[in-house]
Amino acid sequence: MAQDTQTESRKLLQRLRDALAEDSAGQERLDKITHLIATSMGTEVCSIYLFRDDETLELCATEGLNAAAVHQTRLRIGEGLVGRVAKASKVVNTDDAPSARGFRFMPETGEEIFSSFCGVPVQRLGDNLGVLVVQSKEKRTFSPDEVYALEVVAMVLAEMTELGAFVGEGAAMSARHQQSVMFRGGCAQEGAAEGHIWLHEPRVVVTNPVADDPEVELKRLSEAVDTLRVGVDKMLDGAGNGDKEQLQVLEAYRMFANSKGWMRRMEQDIAQGLSAEAAVEKEQNAARTRMEQVTDAYLRERLHDLDDLSNRLLRILTGQGAETGADMPADPVLVARNIGPGELLEYGRNLRGIVLEEGSVGSHAAIVARALAIPLVIHADRVTTEALNGDHVMIDGDQGIVHLRPDDTVVTAFRDKIAMEAKAQERYASIRDKPATTLDGETVHLTMNAGLMADLPSLANSGAEGVGLFRTELQFLVRNQMPRRTELAQLYSRVMDAADGKRVVFRTLDIGSDKVLPYMAPQDEPNPALGWRAVRVALDKPGVMRMQLQALLRAANGRPLTVMFPFIAQFDEYRAARAEMDKALARETILGHPLPASLEVGAMLETPSLGFAPKKFYEEVDFLSIGGNDLKQFFFAADRENERVRRRYDTLNVSFLTFLEGIVNRCVDTDTPLSFCGEDAGRPIEAVCLAAIGLRNLSMRPASIGPVKSLLRRVNLAELKAVIDQARTNGEQSVRPEVMAYLRSQS
Ligand code: PEP
Ligand code: MG
C-alpha cells in the first residue's frame, strides 16, 4: 500500500480519536466526524447511517447532503445502495450510483448530484451497526487503498460505544439487560438445566482503537501472538496424554495461530493507524462476515476456529476476559455464539447446560455435548448480546427453550419439571441392573449407540448390555486429516477394553450426505442423502475401508469382533463388502496376526429395498440392524434434516409399522438376528411399539435406556400388539392415539 495513503489514514484516525474524546454533545461529535472524513478523503459527502432496529437504517449525520434529512431519511435493510451494504455486509463502490443495482433516490437528501458512491459496513463483533458512506460529484471509482482506509475508519467508528444513543437505542439497551427474555432455539441435546450464565467469550471492549505509533503496536501484536502460540502449544501438551479427539481439534488451532496471511492482514491494519486490538477485531469482523456467507460446513468450522483465536488474542492484548475477569459460577450454563469441540471438552462435565447462537445438530460441539450428556440449545438468536455473566437462566433442551432472567412463575414451573426429571432418574437408577422384561415375560435387550471414547463411561452408568451401534465416522469427523491405521487400531482396542467383554457393533465408515469429512473433497450432488455415501463410497474407493477393517482385526487381537456395513441397498453390496472382510482376514492370516475368536458381519437395513431382498440375503448375513433414521426418510421420501418435512410422518404410522413388522417376520423365518438402532429406539412410546411388533434388540442413546426400560417393564406386549392391530383394522393413519390411550389406562 502507498506510503502516503497510510500516513493520511493515520492522520485521519488520530483526528477522529481526538474528535471522539472531545467533550461535545453526541450529535455534534458525529457531525464533526463526517466533516473530518469527507475532508480527509477529498469527497463532498460523508454520511453515517445507523440501525434504528433490526430492519431500519437512519441517516444520523452528514457532511454534504441536506442537513434537514438527518434523522428523517430512513431505509429498510436491503433498500437502496446503503441498505444493500448493510444487508450483505459488503462494500458497494461505484462511479455511477444512479445506475447501480438497487439505487433508490431519496429526494430530501439532495444526493442526485453525486455520481460516485462508496459505502462500507460499520460492524462490531459481527453485529451490524450501520453504514458509512462517502460520495462525490466527480465520476470516479474509489481505489482499493481508499476503500480499505474507509473500512478502517468504520472500524474506529464502531468502537464509539454510545453509537446506539443516536437512534434512541441507548436507553432501551440498559433496560434490556434486566428484563426476562425467552429464546426459542433448536434442540441439540435433551435435558433441563438451571444455572447462571457463563459467557464463553465475554465481549472484549477495545477502548483505544487508534494508535500513535505503529511500531509499538506491531510489537504488541507480535508479543501477543507469541503468547497465544505458547498457550495453544500448552493446550496441546495438556491434551497429549488425554483424548486423541481433543488433540486433533487443537492442532487445527495451532495451524491457524501460525497463519501468515492472518498476521499480514493485521499488520496492514496497524500500518493504517489502528491499535493492535482494533486490528485483531477488524479481521475478526471480516471473518464473521465470511462465516455468515459461506454455506460449506467445513469452511464455517474453520472460520469459527479463527474467530476463537481472535478472541483469545483480544483477551491477551486487553487483559480482559475469562482468564482475568469474572469467576465462573458454581452452576455454569455456557453461552456462546458458537464453540469448538476442543473448547467444550476443556470445560468438560462442569457445565450444567449450553446455549449457542449458532451451531447445528450435527456439529462437532453437539456431538461432544451429547457424549457428555449436557443439555444443548442451538440457534438462540442474539443470546450473546442479551445475556450477562452471572444471569439466572433455565434451559429446556427438550423443547429448545431458554429462559433468561426468568420470572417467578417460570421458575416454579421449571423447577417442578426438573424435580420430576430427578425423580425419574432415581427410578431409572434403581432398575439399572434389572432386565427390560415386560409384564408378559418378554425380554428386550437394550444396547447403546456410541461414537467417541467419551461415550464409553455410559456403558456402565446406563445399564446398556453392549454397544449396538458404534458410529466409527465420528472419529474421522473430529479430525483434520485421515487417521492412520495404527491410531484407529489403538482406539478400537480401547473401545473393546472399555466394553470389557460386552458386544460392540462397529459400523464401518458412514460418510457422505450430511457427514462430510473435512479433508475429503465435498461432492457436489443434487441429492446427497440419495448420493454417493456410506458403503457406496467404500466399495468404489476401497482403500479406507480396507484400512479400517484391518484396524478392527488388529484391535480385536484374538477377541470376538462384530462389524456392520452401513447403507446396504442390495445383496451384491453386502457380498462385495463381506469379500473385503474375507480378504482382510486372509491378509492377517498370512501376516501371522491373531484372528478374532469369533466374527459376525452384518448389514444395516436403511433402504426399503433391503426389506424385499432375496431370502438368501437374509440367510447369509450374520445379523441385520434397522437404521430407522435413514429407513424412515426413504420410506416417506422426507429428508431427515429438513425441519419442514421431517416431523410430518409419524414413526407409528401404520404403513411404516407394517413394513417394519414384515422385516421382523422375514428375520424370524430365516433366523436372522435383528436389532433397531435409529433414534426412535430411544423414544419410550416408539420403543414399546417396536417391541410389540417383535423387535427384541434396541440400541439407543445411553440416556434413553432408563426411560425405555422403565416403560417396557410396565407394559404387556401382547395387549399392546392387540391395540396396534385394532388401530390398523380401524384404518387409522397412526397407531399413536390408541397406543397412548391404552398406556394411560394402564398407569
Ligand atoms: C440410522 O440411519 O438410523 C442410523 C442409525 O444411522 P445414522 O443416523 O448414523 O445415519
Ligand atoms: Mg443411517
Short mmCIF file of N, CA, C and O in Angstrom, two decimals, residues 57 89 94 166 195 303 321 368 395 402 416 429 437 446 449 456 499 541 615 648 660 710 723:
data_model
loop_
_atom_site.label_atom_id
_atom_site.label_comp_id
_atom_site.label_asym_id
_atom_site.label_seq_id
_atom_site.Cartn_x
_atom_site.Cartn_y
_atom_site.Cartn_z
N LEU A 57 -32.52 1.52 8.80
CA LEU A 57 -31.34 2.37 8.94
C LEU A 57 -31.79 3.82 8.92
O LEU A 57 -32.69 4.19 8.17
N SER A 89 -23.41 -6.94 4.19
CA SER A 89 -22.17 -6.63 4.92
C SER A 89 -21.00 -6.55 3.95
O SER A 89 -19.93 -7.10 4.21
N THR A 94 -19.10 2.42 -6.51
CA THR A 94 -19.50 2.63 -7.90
C THR A 94 -19.26 4.09 -8.32
O THR A 94 -19.38 5.01 -7.50
N PHE A 166 -27.66 7.50 19.36
CA PHE A 166 -28.08 8.43 18.32
C PHE A 166 -29.43 8.08 17.73
O PHE A 166 -30.08 8.88 17.11
N GLY A 195 -29.14 -22.70 36.06
CA GLY A 195 -27.82 -22.27 36.48
C GLY A 195 -27.63 -20.79 36.24
O GLY A 195 -28.61 -20.04 36.12
N LEU A 303 -13.55 -21.14 9.97
CA LEU A 303 -13.67 -19.72 10.27
C LEU A 303 -13.99 -19.53 11.75
O LEU A 303 -13.58 -18.57 12.37
N GLY A 321 -11.40 -10.53 30.05
CA GLY A 321 -11.98 -11.80 29.66
C GLY A 321 -11.88 -12.87 30.72
O GLY A 321 -11.54 -12.62 31.86
N VAL A 368 -20.05 -33.62 20.99
CA VAL A 368 -19.39 -33.67 22.30
C VAL A 368 -20.42 -33.45 23.41
O VAL A 368 -20.44 -34.17 24.41
N ILE A 395 -32.74 -23.71 31.13
CA ILE A 395 -32.84 -24.15 29.74
C ILE A 395 -33.56 -25.49 29.64
O ILE A 395 -33.39 -26.37 30.47
N VAL A 402 -34.95 -21.35 26.11
CA VAL A 402 -34.07 -20.79 27.14
C VAL A 402 -34.82 -19.65 27.83
O VAL A 402 -35.35 -18.76 27.16
N ASP A 416 -40.43 -27.57 38.95
CA ASP A 416 -41.27 -28.77 39.03
C ASP A 416 -40.81 -29.79 38.00
O ASP A 416 -40.69 -30.98 38.26
N ALA A 429 -32.23 -45.34 37.88
CA ALA A 429 -31.04 -45.90 38.53
C ALA A 429 -31.40 -47.18 39.27
O ALA A 429 -30.64 -48.15 39.28
N THR A 437 -37.70 -56.61 31.08
CA THR A 437 -38.68 -57.70 30.86
C THR A 437 -40.09 -57.15 31.05
O THR A 437 -40.37 -56.47 32.03
N LEU A 446 -31.38 -54.08 25.57
CA LEU A 446 -31.14 -52.67 25.30
C LEU A 446 -29.64 -52.39 25.24
O LEU A 446 -28.91 -52.69 26.20
N ASN A 449 -25.91 -46.57 21.62
CA ASN A 449 -25.18 -46.05 20.46
C ASN A 449 -24.01 -45.22 20.97
O ASN A 449 -24.13 -44.51 21.97
N LEU A 456 -18.02 -43.92 26.22
CA LEU A 456 -17.89 -45.26 26.81
C LEU A 456 -18.24 -45.37 28.29
O LEU A 456 -18.82 -46.37 28.70
N ALA A 499 -15.38 -51.78 26.89
CA ALA A 499 -16.63 -52.57 26.86
C ALA A 499 -16.48 -53.83 27.72
O ALA A 499 -17.48 -54.45 28.08
N LYS A 541 -14.15 -46.82 -3.62
CA LYS A 541 -12.77 -46.44 -3.25
C LYS A 541 -12.41 -47.22 -2.00
O LYS A 541 -12.51 -46.72 -0.88
N LYS A 615 -34.47 -63.98 -0.05
CA LYS A 615 -34.38 -64.71 1.22
C LYS A 615 -32.93 -65.10 1.51
O LYS A 615 -32.47 -65.09 2.66
N ARG A 648 -43.41 -34.66 9.65
CA ARG A 648 -44.70 -34.83 9.01
C ARG A 648 -45.22 -36.26 9.10
O ARG A 648 -46.42 -36.50 9.13
N LEU A 660 -42.08 -52.49 8.93
CA LEU A 660 -41.10 -52.98 9.91
C LEU A 660 -41.45 -54.40 10.37
O LEU A 660 -40.60 -55.27 10.51
N SER A 710 -37.86 -48.53 31.73
CA SER A 710 -38.90 -48.29 32.71
C SER A 710 -40.28 -48.56 32.10
O SER A 710 -41.12 -49.23 32.72
N VAL A 723 -53.76 -53.78 20.62
CA VAL A 723 -54.18 -52.38 20.43
C VAL A 723 -53.71 -51.88 19.06
O VAL A 723 -54.46 -51.25 18.31
#
